[in-house]
Coordinates of C-alpha atoms and ligand atoms in Angstrom, one line a residue:
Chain Y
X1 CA -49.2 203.9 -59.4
X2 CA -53.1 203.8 -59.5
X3 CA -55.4 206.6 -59.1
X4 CA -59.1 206.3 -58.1
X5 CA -61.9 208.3 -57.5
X6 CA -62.7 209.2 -53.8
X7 CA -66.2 209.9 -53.0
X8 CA -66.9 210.6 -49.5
X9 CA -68.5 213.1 -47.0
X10 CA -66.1 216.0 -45.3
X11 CA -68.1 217.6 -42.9
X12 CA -71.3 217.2 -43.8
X13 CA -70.6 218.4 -48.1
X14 CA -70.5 215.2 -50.4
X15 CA -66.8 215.4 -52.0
X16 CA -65.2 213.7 -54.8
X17 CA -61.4 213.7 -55.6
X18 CA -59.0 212.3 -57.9
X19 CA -55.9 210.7 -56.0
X20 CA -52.9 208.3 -56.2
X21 CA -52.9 205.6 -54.1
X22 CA -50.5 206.8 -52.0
X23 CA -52.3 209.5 -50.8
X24 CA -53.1 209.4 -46.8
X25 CA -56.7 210.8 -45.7
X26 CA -54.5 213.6 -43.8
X27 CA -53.0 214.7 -47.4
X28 CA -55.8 214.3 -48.9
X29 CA -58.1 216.9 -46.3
X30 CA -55.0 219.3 -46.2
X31 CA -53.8 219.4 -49.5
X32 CA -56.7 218.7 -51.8
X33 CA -58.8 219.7 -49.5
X34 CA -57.6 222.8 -47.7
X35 CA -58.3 222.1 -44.3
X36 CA -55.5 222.6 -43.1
X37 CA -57.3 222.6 -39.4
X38 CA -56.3 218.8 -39.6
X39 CA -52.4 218.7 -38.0
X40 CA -49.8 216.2 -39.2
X41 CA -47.3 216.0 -36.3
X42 CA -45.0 212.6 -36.3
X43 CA -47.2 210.4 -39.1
X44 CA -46.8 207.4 -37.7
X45 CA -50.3 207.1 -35.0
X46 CA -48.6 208.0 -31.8
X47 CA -49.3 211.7 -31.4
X48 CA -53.1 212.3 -32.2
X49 CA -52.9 215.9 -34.4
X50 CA -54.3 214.1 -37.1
X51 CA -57.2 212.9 -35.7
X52 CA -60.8 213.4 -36.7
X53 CA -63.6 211.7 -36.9
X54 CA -64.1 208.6 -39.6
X55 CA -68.2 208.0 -39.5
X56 CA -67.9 209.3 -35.5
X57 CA -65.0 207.1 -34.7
X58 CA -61.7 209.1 -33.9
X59 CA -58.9 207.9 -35.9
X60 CA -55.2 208.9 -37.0
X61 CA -55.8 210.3 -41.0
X62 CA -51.9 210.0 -41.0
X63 CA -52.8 206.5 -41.0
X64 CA -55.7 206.0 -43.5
X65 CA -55.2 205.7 -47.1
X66 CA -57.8 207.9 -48.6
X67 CA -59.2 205.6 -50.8
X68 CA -59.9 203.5 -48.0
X69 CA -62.7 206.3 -46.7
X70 CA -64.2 206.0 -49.9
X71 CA -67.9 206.2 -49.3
X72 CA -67.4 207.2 -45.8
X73 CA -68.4 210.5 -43.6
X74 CA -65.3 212.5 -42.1
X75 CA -65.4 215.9 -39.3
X76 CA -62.8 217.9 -39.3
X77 CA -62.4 220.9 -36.7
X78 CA -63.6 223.1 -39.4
X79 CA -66.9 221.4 -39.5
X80 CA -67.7 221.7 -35.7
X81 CA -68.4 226.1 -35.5
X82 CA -71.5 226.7 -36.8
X83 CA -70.9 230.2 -38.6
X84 CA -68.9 232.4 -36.4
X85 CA -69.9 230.6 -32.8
X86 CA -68.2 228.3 -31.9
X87 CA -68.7 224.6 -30.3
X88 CA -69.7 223.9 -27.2
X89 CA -66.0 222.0 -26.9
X90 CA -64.2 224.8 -28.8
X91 CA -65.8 227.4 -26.5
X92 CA -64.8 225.5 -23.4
X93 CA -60.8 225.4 -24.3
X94 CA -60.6 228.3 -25.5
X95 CA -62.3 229.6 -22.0
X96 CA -60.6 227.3 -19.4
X97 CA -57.3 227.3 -21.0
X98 CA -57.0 223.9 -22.8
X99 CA -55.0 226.1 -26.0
X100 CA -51.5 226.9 -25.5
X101 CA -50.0 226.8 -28.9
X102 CA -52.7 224.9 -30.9
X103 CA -51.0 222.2 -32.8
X104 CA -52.3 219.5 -31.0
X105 CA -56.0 221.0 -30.0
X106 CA -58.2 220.0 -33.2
X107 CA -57.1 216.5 -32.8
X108 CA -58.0 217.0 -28.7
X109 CA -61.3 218.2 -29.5
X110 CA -62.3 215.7 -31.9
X111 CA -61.4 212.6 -29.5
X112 CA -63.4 214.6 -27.0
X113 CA -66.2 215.1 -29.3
X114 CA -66.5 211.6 -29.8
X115 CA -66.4 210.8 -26.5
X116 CA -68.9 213.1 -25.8
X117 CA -71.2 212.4 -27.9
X118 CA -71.6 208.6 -26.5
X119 CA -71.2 210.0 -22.2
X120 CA -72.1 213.2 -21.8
X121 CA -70.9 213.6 -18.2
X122 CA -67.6 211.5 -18.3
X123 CA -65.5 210.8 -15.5
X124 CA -62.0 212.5 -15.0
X125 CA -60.5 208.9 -16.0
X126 CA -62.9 208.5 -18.9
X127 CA -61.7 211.7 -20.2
X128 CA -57.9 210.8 -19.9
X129 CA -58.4 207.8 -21.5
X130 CA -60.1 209.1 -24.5
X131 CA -57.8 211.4 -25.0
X132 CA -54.7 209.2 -24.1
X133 CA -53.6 209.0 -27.9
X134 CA -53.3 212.9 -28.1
X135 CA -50.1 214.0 -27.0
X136 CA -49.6 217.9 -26.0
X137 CA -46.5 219.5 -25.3
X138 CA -47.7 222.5 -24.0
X139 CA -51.0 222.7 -21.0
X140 CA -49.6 219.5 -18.6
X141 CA -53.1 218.2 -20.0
X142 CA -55.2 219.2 -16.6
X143 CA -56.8 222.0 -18.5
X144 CA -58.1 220.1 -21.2
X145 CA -59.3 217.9 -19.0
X146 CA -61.3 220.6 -17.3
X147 CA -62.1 221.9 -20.5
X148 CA -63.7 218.7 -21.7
X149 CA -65.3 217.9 -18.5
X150 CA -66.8 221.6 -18.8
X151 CA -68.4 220.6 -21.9
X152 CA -69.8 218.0 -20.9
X153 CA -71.5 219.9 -18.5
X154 CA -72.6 222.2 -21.0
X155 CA -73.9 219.8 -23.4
X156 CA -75.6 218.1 -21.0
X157 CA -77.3 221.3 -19.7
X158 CA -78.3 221.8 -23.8
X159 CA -76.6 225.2 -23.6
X160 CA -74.9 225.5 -27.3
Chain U
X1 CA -43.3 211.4 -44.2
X2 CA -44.8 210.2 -47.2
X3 CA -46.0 206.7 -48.7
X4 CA -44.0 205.2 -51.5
X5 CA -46.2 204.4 -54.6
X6 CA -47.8 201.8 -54.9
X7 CA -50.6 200.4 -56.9
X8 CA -54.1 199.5 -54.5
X9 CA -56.3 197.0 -55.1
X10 CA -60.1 196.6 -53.7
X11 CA -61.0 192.9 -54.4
X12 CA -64.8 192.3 -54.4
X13 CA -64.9 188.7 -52.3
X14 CA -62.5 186.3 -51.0
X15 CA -62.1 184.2 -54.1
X16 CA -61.1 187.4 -55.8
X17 CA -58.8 188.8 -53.2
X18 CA -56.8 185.3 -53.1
X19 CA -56.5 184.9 -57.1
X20 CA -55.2 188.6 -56.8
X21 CA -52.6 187.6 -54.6
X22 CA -51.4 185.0 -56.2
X23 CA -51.2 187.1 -59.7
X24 CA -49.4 189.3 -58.1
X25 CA -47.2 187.5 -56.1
X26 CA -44.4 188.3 -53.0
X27 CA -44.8 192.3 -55.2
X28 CA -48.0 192.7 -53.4
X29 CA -49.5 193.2 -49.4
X30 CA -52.7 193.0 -48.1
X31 CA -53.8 195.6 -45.8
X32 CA -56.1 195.8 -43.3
X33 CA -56.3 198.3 -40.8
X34 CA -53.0 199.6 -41.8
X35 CA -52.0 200.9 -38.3
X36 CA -48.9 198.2 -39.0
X37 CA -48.1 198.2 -42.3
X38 CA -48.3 202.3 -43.4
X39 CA -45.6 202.7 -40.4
X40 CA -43.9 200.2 -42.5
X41 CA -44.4 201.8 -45.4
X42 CA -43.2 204.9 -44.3
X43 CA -40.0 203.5 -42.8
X44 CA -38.7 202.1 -46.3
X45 CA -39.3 198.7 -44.2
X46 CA -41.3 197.0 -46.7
X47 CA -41.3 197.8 -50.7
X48 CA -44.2 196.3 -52.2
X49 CA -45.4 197.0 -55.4
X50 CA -49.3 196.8 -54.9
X51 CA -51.4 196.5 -51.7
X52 CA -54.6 194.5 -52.0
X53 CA -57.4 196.0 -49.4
X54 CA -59.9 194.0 -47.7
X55 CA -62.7 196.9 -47.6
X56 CA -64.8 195.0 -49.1
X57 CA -64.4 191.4 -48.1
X58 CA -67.5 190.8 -46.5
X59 CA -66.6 187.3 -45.8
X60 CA -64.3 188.8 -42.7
X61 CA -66.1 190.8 -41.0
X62 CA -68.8 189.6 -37.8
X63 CA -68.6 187.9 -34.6
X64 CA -71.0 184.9 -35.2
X65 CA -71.8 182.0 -32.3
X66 CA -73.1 178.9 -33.5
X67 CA -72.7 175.3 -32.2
X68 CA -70.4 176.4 -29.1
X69 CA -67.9 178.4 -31.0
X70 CA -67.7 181.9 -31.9
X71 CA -66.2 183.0 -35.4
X72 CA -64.4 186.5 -35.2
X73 CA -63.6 187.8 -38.2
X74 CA -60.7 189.3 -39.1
X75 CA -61.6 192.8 -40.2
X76 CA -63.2 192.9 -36.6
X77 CA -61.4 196.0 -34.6
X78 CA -59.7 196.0 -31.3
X79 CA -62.7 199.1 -30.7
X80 CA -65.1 196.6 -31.2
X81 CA -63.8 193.6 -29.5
X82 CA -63.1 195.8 -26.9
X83 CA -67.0 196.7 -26.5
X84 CA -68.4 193.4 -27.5
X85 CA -71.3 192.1 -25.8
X86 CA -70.1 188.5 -27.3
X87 CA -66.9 188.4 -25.2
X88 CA -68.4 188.1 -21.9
X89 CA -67.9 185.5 -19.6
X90 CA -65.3 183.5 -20.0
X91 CA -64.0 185.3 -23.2
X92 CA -63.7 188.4 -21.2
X93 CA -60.2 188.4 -21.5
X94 CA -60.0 189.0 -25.3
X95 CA -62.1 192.1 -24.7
X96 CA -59.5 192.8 -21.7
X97 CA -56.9 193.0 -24.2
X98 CA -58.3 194.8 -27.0
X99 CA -59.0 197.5 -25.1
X100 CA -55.5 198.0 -24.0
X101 CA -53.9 198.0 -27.7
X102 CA -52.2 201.4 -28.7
X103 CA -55.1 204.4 -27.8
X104 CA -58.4 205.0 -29.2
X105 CA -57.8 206.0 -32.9
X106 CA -54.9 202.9 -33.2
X107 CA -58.1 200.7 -31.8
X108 CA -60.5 202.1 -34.1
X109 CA -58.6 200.7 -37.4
X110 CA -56.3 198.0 -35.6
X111 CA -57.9 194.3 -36.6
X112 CA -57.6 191.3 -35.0
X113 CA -56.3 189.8 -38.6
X114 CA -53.7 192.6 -38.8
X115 CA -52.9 191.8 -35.0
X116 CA -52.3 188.3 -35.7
X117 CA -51.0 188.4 -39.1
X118 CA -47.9 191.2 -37.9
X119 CA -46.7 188.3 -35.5
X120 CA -45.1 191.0 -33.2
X121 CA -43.9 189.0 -30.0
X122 CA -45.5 191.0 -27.5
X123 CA -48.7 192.0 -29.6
X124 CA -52.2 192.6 -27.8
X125 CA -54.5 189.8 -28.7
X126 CA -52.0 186.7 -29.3
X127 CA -52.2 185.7 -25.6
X128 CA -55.9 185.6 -25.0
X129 CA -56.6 183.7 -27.7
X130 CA -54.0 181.3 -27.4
X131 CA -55.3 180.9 -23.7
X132 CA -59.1 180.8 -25.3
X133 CA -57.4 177.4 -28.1
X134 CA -58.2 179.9 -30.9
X135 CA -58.1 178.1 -34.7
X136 CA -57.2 180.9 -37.2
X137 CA -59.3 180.3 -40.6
X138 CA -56.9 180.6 -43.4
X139 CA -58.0 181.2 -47.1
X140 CA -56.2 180.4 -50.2
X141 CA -56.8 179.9 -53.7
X142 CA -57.5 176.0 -53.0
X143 CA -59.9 176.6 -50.6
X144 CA -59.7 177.0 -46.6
X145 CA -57.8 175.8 -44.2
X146 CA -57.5 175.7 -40.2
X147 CA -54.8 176.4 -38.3
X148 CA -54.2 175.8 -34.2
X149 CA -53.0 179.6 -33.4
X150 CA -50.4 177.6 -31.4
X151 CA -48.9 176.7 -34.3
X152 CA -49.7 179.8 -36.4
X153 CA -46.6 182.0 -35.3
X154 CA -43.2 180.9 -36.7
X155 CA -40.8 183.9 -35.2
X156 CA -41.2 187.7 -34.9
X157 CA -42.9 188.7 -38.2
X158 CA -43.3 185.3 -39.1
X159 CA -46.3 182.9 -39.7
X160 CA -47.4 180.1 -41.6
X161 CA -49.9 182.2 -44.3
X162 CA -48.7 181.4 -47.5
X163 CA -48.2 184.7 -49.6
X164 CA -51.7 184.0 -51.4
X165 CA -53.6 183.4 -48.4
X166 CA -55.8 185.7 -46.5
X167 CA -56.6 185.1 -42.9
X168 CA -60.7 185.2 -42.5
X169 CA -61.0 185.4 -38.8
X170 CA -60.4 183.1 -35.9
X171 CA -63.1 180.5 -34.2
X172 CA -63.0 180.0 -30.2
X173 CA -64.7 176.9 -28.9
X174 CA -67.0 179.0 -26.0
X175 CA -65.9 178.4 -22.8
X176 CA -68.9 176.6 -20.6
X177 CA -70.1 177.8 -17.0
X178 CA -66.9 178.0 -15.0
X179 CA -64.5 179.7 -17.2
X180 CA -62.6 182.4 -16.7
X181 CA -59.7 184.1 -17.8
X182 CA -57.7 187.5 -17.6
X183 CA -55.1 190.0 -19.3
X184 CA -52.1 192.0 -17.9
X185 CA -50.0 194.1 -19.9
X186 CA -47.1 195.6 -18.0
X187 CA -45.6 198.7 -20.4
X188 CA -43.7 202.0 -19.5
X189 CA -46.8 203.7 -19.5
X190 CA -50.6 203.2 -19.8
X191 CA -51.6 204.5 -23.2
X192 CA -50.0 203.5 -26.8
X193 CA -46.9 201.4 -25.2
X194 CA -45.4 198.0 -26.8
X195 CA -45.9 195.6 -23.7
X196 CA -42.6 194.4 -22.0
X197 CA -44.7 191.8 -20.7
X198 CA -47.6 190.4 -21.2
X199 CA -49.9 187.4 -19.9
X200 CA -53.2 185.8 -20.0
X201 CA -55.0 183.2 -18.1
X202 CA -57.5 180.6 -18.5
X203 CA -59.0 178.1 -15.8
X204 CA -62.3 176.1 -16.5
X205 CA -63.3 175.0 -13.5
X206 CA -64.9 171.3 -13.0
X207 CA -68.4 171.3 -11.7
X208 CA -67.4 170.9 -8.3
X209 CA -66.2 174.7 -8.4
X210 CA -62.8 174.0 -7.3
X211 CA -61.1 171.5 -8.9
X212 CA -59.0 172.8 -12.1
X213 CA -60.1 171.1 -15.5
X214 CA -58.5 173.0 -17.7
X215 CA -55.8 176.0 -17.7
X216 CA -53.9 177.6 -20.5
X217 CA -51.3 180.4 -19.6
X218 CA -50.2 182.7 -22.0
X219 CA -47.0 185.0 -22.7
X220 CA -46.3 187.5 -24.9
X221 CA -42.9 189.9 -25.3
X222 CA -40.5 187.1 -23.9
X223 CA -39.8 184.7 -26.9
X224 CA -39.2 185.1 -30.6
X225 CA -43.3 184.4 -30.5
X226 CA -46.3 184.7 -28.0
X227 CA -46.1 181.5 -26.5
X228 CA -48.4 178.5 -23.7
X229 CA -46.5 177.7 -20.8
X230 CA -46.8 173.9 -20.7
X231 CA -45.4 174.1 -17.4
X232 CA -47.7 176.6 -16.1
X233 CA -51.2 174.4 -17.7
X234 CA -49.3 171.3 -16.2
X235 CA -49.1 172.9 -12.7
X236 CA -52.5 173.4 -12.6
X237 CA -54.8 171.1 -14.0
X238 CA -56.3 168.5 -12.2
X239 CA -55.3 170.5 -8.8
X240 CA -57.6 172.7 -6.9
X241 CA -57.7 176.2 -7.0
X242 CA -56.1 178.3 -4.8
X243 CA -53.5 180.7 -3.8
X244 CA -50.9 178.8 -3.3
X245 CA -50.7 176.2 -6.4
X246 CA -51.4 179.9 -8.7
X247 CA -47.8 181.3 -7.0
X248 CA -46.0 177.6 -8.0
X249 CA -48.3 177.8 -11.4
X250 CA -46.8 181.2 -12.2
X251 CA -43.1 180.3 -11.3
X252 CA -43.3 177.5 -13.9
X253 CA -44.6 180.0 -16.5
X254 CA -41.7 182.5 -15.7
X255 CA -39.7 179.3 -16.6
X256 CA -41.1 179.0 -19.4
X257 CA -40.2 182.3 -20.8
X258 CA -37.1 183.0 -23.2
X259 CA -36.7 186.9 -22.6
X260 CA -33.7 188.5 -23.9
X261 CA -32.1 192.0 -22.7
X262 CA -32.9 195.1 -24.9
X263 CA -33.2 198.9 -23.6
X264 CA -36.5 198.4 -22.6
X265 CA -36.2 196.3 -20.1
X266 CA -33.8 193.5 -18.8
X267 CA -34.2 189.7 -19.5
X268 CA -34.2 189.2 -15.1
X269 CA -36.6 191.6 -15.0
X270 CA -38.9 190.7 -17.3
X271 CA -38.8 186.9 -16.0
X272 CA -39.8 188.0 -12.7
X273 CA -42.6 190.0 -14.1
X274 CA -44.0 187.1 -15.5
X275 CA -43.9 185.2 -12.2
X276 CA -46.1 188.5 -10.7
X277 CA -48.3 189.2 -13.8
X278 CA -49.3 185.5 -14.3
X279 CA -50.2 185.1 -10.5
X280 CA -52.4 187.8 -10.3
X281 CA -53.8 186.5 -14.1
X282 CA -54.6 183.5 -12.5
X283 CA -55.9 184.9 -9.3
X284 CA -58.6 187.5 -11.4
X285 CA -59.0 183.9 -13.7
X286 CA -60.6 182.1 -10.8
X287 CA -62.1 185.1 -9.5
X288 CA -64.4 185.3 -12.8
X289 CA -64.6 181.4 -12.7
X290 CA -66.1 181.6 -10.0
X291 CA -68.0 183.9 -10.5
X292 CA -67.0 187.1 -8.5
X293 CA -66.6 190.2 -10.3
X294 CA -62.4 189.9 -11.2
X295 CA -61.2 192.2 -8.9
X296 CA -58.6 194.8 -9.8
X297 CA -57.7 194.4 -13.3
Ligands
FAD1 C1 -49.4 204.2 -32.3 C2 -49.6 202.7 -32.4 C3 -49.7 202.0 -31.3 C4 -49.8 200.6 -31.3 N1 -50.0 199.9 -30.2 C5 -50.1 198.6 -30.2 C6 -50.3 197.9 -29.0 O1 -50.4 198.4 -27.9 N2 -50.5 196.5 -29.0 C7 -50.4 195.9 -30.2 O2 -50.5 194.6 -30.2 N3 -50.2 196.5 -31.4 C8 -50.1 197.9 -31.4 N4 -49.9 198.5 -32.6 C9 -49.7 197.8 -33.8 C10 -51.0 197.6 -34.7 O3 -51.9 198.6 -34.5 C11 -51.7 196.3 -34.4 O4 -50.8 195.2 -34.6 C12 -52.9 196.1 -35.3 O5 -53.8 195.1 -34.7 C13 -52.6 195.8 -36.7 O6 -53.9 195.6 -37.4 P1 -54.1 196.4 -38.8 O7 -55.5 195.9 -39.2 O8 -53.9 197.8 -38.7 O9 -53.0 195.7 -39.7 P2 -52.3 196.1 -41.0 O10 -51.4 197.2 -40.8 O11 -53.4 196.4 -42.1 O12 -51.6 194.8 -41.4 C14 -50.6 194.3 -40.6 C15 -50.0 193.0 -41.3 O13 -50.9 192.0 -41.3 C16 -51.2 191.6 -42.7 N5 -52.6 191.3 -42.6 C17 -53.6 192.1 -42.1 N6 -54.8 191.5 -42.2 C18 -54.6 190.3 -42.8 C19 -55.5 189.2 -43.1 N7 -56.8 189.2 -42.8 N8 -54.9 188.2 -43.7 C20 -53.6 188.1 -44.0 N9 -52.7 189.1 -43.7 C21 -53.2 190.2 -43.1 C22 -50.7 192.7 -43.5 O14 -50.3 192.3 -44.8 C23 -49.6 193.3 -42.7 O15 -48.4 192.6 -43.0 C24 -49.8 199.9 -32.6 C25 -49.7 200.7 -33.7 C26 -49.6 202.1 -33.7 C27 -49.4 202.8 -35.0
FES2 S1 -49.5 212.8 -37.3 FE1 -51.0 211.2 -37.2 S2 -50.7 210.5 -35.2 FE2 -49.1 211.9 -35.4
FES3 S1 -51.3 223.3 -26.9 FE1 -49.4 223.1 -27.7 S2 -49.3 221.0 -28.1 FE2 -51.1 221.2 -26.9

């Protein structure tokens, strides 16, 4: 199997890594990486832990080879806090309730970050939408629709 | 679940990526997107030895008019698609559809190439662009060649890309003043579902703003490929618009589906939601045609 050298950007520090092939950008962020923030739930795109943010864009890591984000920028939930406050976004689920067990809330708050960062006062069905390929298990979802909506209002209102 | 190993390839141009293939032979897979083919992967439903990525084929990407058609290429995205100024008008409908494929991350990677090239029967963007008389623009080691998308699909997972060709995009001759189309996708749920159904219409309308020139319906999910309904195009050219000759028009369609029974959904049913999904298709179609906002969509 082929190896090659993966240069890209993981939350803002330039990175370069040695992997197979075979390795997915989830594997590669968890396991070479460490940040283990990222969640891998069913690997196959249709739950939405994995997500972060390929150069703004959300997208399932589970389902990106790492050598295909050579040369590209990737956010992870570890690169949102700045020091020990956190995000706007962060702040807001943690507040109104969008966190029940966890596993699926980095990936939740990375589709909303993107989102966000293009509408900062969404409506309730731009929300869902953005967030429709996140599954949780836990909150029924009407929290962290709150919770993103909320944020949005904070954003908007520059309030960090 | 992990990947099985493979060796990956990243081909600087077209010419490259083709002679690649062929070296390589049936042992290797391009990938685009890889929203299809890594679920593959992980399955065990595919083996290959070595994947060839298109990264780097500059040659695919772009949505370029010129001369009254539009070239997509196929490294576009169902995201972008989706938000594309370019599709307006009468190619609203490809737009429609794009932004209905799996959820945001899927249409972030998801390609238009990939979409077409997986062949899946009830797939996103076959049915717009067979209503839209998409050519696909296929690339080989002798050169390029164009296909009618109508005759592009062969069965479920089957087309007529040779194993050293590379599909570079699609061309749409741009519908004049009077066109208009739409999409419907009937799944279990909104968000990230397989379509049971799924249909798209296409009317251009003659320059008396009535009379049908030209229609094109299109089905996806109820034949061994997405699929015209002669029947349905017959109906309705030549005849003027209206409600009644779109209920006969979408009748005909529903006879031209082949549906078969699975868990999902039985072949009755889904017959009979053709018959609905292609009336109100055609009923948004004209709606754009002429030039009203298409109502719910
Ligand atoms: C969670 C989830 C939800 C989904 N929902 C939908 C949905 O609602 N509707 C839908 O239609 N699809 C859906 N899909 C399937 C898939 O996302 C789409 O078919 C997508 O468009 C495939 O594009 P890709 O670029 O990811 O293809 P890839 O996976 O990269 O490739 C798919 C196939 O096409 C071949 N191929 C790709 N590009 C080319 C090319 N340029 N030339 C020659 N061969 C090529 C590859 O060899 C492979 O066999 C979903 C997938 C997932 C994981
Ligand atoms: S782990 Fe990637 S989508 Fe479920
Ligand atoms: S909080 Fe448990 S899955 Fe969402």
């Amino acid at each position: 199997m082929s190896s090659h050298r993966i240069r890209l950007t993981v939350n803002g520090v330039a990175r370069e890594i040695l992997a197979p092939a075979n390795r997915t950008l989830a594997q590669l962020l968890r396991e070479d990486l460490g940040l283990t923030g990222t969640k891998q739930g069913c690997g196959e795109g249709d739950c939405g832990s994995c997500t972060v943010l390929l150069d703004g864009e959300p997208v399932n890591s589970c389902l990106v080879l790492a050598v295909q984000a050579h040369g590209h920028e990737v956010l992870t939930i570890e690169g949102l806090a700045q020091g020990r406050e956190l995000h706007p976004i962060q702040q807001a689920f943690v507040e109104l309730g969008g966190i029940q067990c966890g596993f699926c809330t980095p990936g939740m708050i990375l589709s909303a970050k993107a989102l966000l960062d293009k509408t900062k006062r969404p409506s309730q069905e731009q929300i869902r939408r953005a967030l429709s390929g996140n599954l949780c298990r836990c909150t029924g979802y009407q929290k962290i629709v709150e919770a993103v909506s909320e944020a949005g209002r904070r954003l908007s209102r520059g309030r960090r | 679940m992990l990947l099985p190993k493979f060796d990956y390839h990243q081909p600087r141009d077209l010419p490259a990526a083709c002679g690649l293939l062929a070296e390589l032979g049936p042992e290797a897979r391009v990938i685009a997107g890889g929203t299809d083919l890594l679920v593959n992967l992980k399955h065990g439903r595919i083996r290959p030895k070595a994947l060839v990525g298109l990264e780097r084929l500059e040659e695919l990407t772009g949505l370029d008019s010129g001369r009254g058609r539009l070239f997509i290429g196929a490294r576009t995205s169902a995201a972008h698609l989706a938000a594309s100024r370019s599709l307006g008008g009468g190619l609203r409908l490809l737009a429609q559809a794009a932004g209905q494929l799996g959820s945001p991350q899927v249409r972030n990677r998801a390609t238009i190439g990939g979409n077409l090239c997986t062949a899946r029967p009830a797939a996103e963007l076959p049915p717009p662009l067979l209503c839209l008389d998409a050519r696909a623009l296929l690339a080989g080691p002798q050169g390029q060649r164009e296909v009618a998308l109508s005759a592009f699909f062969k069965g479920p997972g089957l087309t007529v890309l040779g194993p050293d060709e590379i599909m570079r995009g699609v061309v749409i001759p741009r519908p004049g003043l009077g066109g208009g189309g739409a999409y419907l996708k009937l799944g279990l749920r909104r968000a990230m579902e397989i379509s049971l159904v799924n249909v798209a219409a296409f009317l251009q309308l003659a320059p008396d703003g009535r009379t049908i020139a030209q229609a094109r319906v299109a089905l996806g999910a109820v034949a061994p490929t997405p699929i015209l309904s002669p029947r349905a195009a017959q109906a309705l050219i030549g005849q003027r618009a209206g409600d009644k000759l779109f209920a006969a028009a979408a009748e005909a369609a529903a006879r031209d589906a082949r549906p078969i029974d699975d868990h999902r959904g039985s072949a009755a049913y889904r017959r009979d939601m053709v018959r609905v999904l292609a009336r109100r298709a055609l009923e948004q179609a004209w709606d754009q045609a002429r030039g009203r906002r298409g109502g719910k969509s």
